[in-house]
C-alpha atoms as a PDB file:
ATOM      1  CA  MET A   1      -0.079  -0.107  -0.100  1.00  0.00           C
ATOM      2  CA  PHE A   2       0.940   3.503  -0.409  1.00  0.00           C
ATOM      3  CA  SER A   3       2.100   5.389   2.818  1.00  0.00           C
ATOM      4  CA  ALA A   4       1.615   8.865   3.780  1.00  0.00           C
ATOM      5  CA  LYS A   5       5.135   9.953   2.949  1.00  0.00           C
ATOM      6  CA  ARG A   6       5.348   8.237  -0.487  1.00  0.00           C
ATOM      7  CA  PHE A   7       1.825   9.769  -1.556  1.00  0.00           C
ATOM      8  CA  LEU A   8       3.347  13.180  -0.408  1.00  0.00           C
ATOM      9  CA  GLY A   9       6.190  12.890  -2.474  1.00  0.00           C
ATOM     10  CA  LEU A  10       4.655  11.597  -5.555  1.00  0.00           C
ATOM     11  CA  THR A  11       2.065  14.792  -5.376  1.00  0.00           C
ATOM     12  CA  THR A  12       5.412  17.281  -5.125  1.00  0.00           C
ATOM     13  CA  ALA A  13       6.744  15.465  -7.727  1.00  0.00           C
ATOM     14  CA  ALA A  14       3.414  15.953 -10.190  1.00  0.00           C
ATOM     15  CA  LEU A  15       3.390  19.225  -8.792  1.00  0.00           C
ATOM     16  CA  LEU A  16       6.407  20.352  -9.897  1.00  0.00           C
ATOM     17  CA  THR A  17       6.534  18.675 -12.980  1.00  0.00           C
ATOM     18  CA  SER A  18       3.478  20.088 -14.389  1.00  0.00           C
ATOM     19  CA  ALA A  19       3.999  23.825 -13.459  1.00  0.00           C
ATOM     20  CA  GLY A  20       5.875  25.040 -16.445  1.00  0.00           C
ATOM     21  CA  ALA A  21       6.990  28.626 -17.129  1.00  0.00           C
ATOM     22  CA  ALA A  22       4.336  30.839 -17.819  1.00  0.00           C
ATOM     23  CA  PRO A  23       5.075  32.790 -21.069  1.00  0.00           C
ATOM     24  CA  ALA A  24       5.286  36.129 -20.940  1.00  0.00           C
ATOM     25  CA  GLY A  25       3.956  38.938 -23.095  1.00  0.00           C
ATOM     26  CA  ASP A  26       5.344  42.188 -24.858  1.00  0.00           C
ATOM     27  CA  LEU A  27       4.984  45.188 -23.240  1.00  0.00           C
ATOM     28  CA  ILE A  28       3.305  47.951 -25.230  1.00  0.00           C
ATOM     29  CA  TYR A  29       3.105  51.556 -24.500  1.00  0.00           C
ATOM     30  CA  GLN A  30      -0.477  53.166 -24.738  1.00  0.00           C
ATOM     31  CA  PRO A  31      -0.491  56.789 -23.720  1.00  0.00           C
ATOM     32  CA  ILE A  32      -3.742  57.844 -21.770  1.00  0.00           C
ATOM     33  CA  ASN A  33      -3.631  61.383 -22.934  1.00  0.00           C
ATOM     34  CA  PRO A  34      -5.219  62.182 -25.983  1.00  0.00           C
ATOM     35  CA  GLY A  35      -2.486  65.078 -26.933  1.00  0.00           C
ATOM     36  CA  PHE A  36       0.081  62.653 -26.979  1.00  0.00           C
ATOM     37  CA  GLY A  37      -1.461  59.813 -29.295  1.00  0.00           C
ATOM     38  CA  GLY A  38      -4.035  58.431 -26.394  1.00  0.00           C
ATOM     39  CA  PHE A  39      -7.768  57.231 -27.068  1.00  0.00           C
ATOM     40  CA  SER A  40      -9.627  60.388 -27.712  1.00  0.00           C
ATOM     41  CA  ASP A  41     -12.550  59.596 -25.722  1.00  0.00           C
ATOM     42  CA  ASN A  42     -10.216  60.026 -22.671  1.00  0.00           C
ATOM     43  CA  PHE A  43     -10.389  63.820 -23.156  1.00  0.00           C
ATOM     44  CA  GLY A  44     -13.638  64.477 -21.056  1.00  0.00           C
ATOM     45  CA  TYR A  45     -12.498  62.452 -17.999  1.00  0.00           C
ATOM     46  CA  LEU A  46      -8.690  63.815 -18.054  1.00  0.00           C
ATOM     47  CA  ILE A  47     -10.157  67.872 -18.347  1.00  0.00           C
ATOM     48  CA  GLY A  48     -12.550  67.095 -15.749  1.00  0.00           C
ATOM     49  CA  THR A  49     -10.411  65.647 -13.466  1.00  0.00           C
ATOM     50  CA  ALA A  50      -7.868  68.692 -13.708  1.00  0.00           C
ATOM     51  CA  GLN A  51     -10.974  71.342 -13.168  1.00  0.00           C
ATOM     52  CA  ILE A  52     -11.715  69.465  -9.946  1.00  0.00           C
ATOM     53  CA  GLN A  53      -8.162  69.864  -8.883  1.00  0.00           C
ATOM     54  CA  ASN A  54      -8.044  73.252  -9.820  1.00  0.00           C
ATOM     55  CA  GLN A  55     -10.847  74.002  -7.410  1.00  0.00           C
ATOM     56  CA  TYR A  56      -8.613  73.503  -4.424  1.00  0.00           C
ATOM     57  CA  LEU A  57      -5.765  75.612  -5.925  1.00  0.00           C
ATOM     58  CA  PRO A  58      -5.241  79.185  -3.498  1.00  0.00           C
ATOM     59  CA  GLU A  59      -6.758  82.421  -5.308  1.00  0.00           C
ATOM     60  CA  SER A  60      -3.744  84.031  -6.852  1.00  0.00           C
ATOM     61  CA  GLU A  61      -3.871  87.868  -7.744  1.00  0.00           C
ATOM     62  CA  GLY A  62      -3.353  88.818 -11.078  1.00  0.00           C
ATOM     63  CA  SER A  63      -3.215  86.558 -14.200  1.00  0.00           C
ATOM     64  CA  GLY A  64      -0.945  83.818 -14.511  1.00  0.00           C
ATOM     65  CA  GLY A  65       1.721  82.861 -12.008  1.00  0.00           C
ATOM     66  CA  GLY A  66       3.562  85.977 -12.321  1.00  0.00           C
ATOM     67  CA  GLY A  67       6.642  85.368 -14.401  1.00  0.00           C
ATOM     68  CA  ALA A  68      10.019  83.808 -13.768  1.00  0.00           C
ATOM     69  CA  PRO A  69      11.240  84.270  -9.885  1.00  0.00           C
ATOM     70  CA  ASP A  70      13.780  86.621  -9.592  1.00  0.00           C
ATOM     71  CA  ILE A  71      16.888  85.272  -8.402  1.00  0.00           C
ATOM     72  CA  SER A  72      20.190  86.348  -7.702  1.00  0.00           C
ATOM     73  CA  PHE A  73      23.359  84.505  -7.208  1.00  0.00           C
ATOM     74  CA  PRO A  74      26.509  85.908  -5.540  1.00  0.00           C
ATOM     75  CA  PRO A  75      29.676  86.130  -7.880  1.00  0.00           C
ATOM     76  CA  ILE A  76      31.884  82.973  -8.572  1.00  0.00           C
ATOM     77  CA  VAL A  77      35.132  83.437  -7.086  1.00  0.00           C
ATOM     78  CA  ILE A  78      37.733  80.561  -7.908  1.00  0.00           C
ATOM     79  CA  ASP A  79      41.294  80.739  -6.447  1.00  0.00           C
ATOM     80  CA  LEU A  80      43.339  78.693  -8.519  1.00  0.00           C
ATOM     81  CA  GLY A  81      46.491  79.370  -6.351  1.00  0.00           C
ATOM     82  CA  GLY A  82      48.300  82.117  -9.220  1.00  0.00           C
ATOM     83  CA  VAL A  83      47.516  79.517 -12.163  1.00  0.00           C
ATOM     84  CA  GLY A  84      46.431  81.642 -15.050  1.00  0.00           C
ATOM     85  CA  THR A  85      46.915  85.137 -13.542  1.00  0.00           C
ATOM     86  CA  PRO A  86      48.877  87.568 -15.712  1.00  0.00           C
ATOM     87  CA  THR A  87      52.862  87.975 -14.702  1.00  0.00           C
ATOM     88  CA  PRO A  88      53.057  91.507 -13.210  1.00  0.00           C
ATOM     89  CA  ALA A  89      55.337  93.567 -15.821  1.00  0.00           C
ATOM     90  CA  ASP A  90      58.887  94.805 -14.675  1.00  0.00           C
ATOM     91  CA  PRO A  91      59.246  98.247 -13.347  1.00  0.00           C
ATOM     92  CA  ALA A  92      60.483 100.872 -15.704  1.00  0.00           C
ATOM     93  CA  PRO A  93      64.093 101.804 -14.625  1.00  0.00           C
ATOM     94  CA  GLN A  94      64.568 104.981 -12.981  1.00  0.00           C
ATOM     95  CA  ASN A  95      68.009 107.481 -13.198  1.00  0.00           C
ATOM     96  CA  ALA A  96      69.462 108.915 -10.401  1.00  0.00           C
ATOM     97  CA  ASN A  97      66.964 111.844 -10.222  1.00  0.00           C
ATOM     98  CA  GLY A  98      63.824 109.725  -9.624  1.00  0.00           C
ATOM     99  CA  THR A  99      62.381 110.139 -12.924  1.00  0.00           C
ATOM    100  CA  GLY A 100      61.382 107.586 -15.081  1.00  0.00           C
ATOM    101  CA  SER A 101      62.895 108.594 -18.306  1.00  0.00           C
ATOM    102  CA  ASN A 102      66.260 108.980 -19.263  1.00  0.00           C
END
């Protein structure tokens, strides 16, 4: 007769051999937004959800977002340790009376 151990072993073997790899399908990109080639009937749904979200925006003064923000950056100074700086010119020779001309 069959013992419980042998029955469990046969059942496990049958399950392992019958379970094959499931074939995977190709992934296909389908855009949702009709502006990017999606299904044109999605337009009403997308515009409706955008209008619902815009109800919760704070009231702004004027029209639009106010333009670009005014950002000022400090000047960038990089110390290269004297590399790339011009060498100072030699001073003009002076004569005995202290003038620069001979």
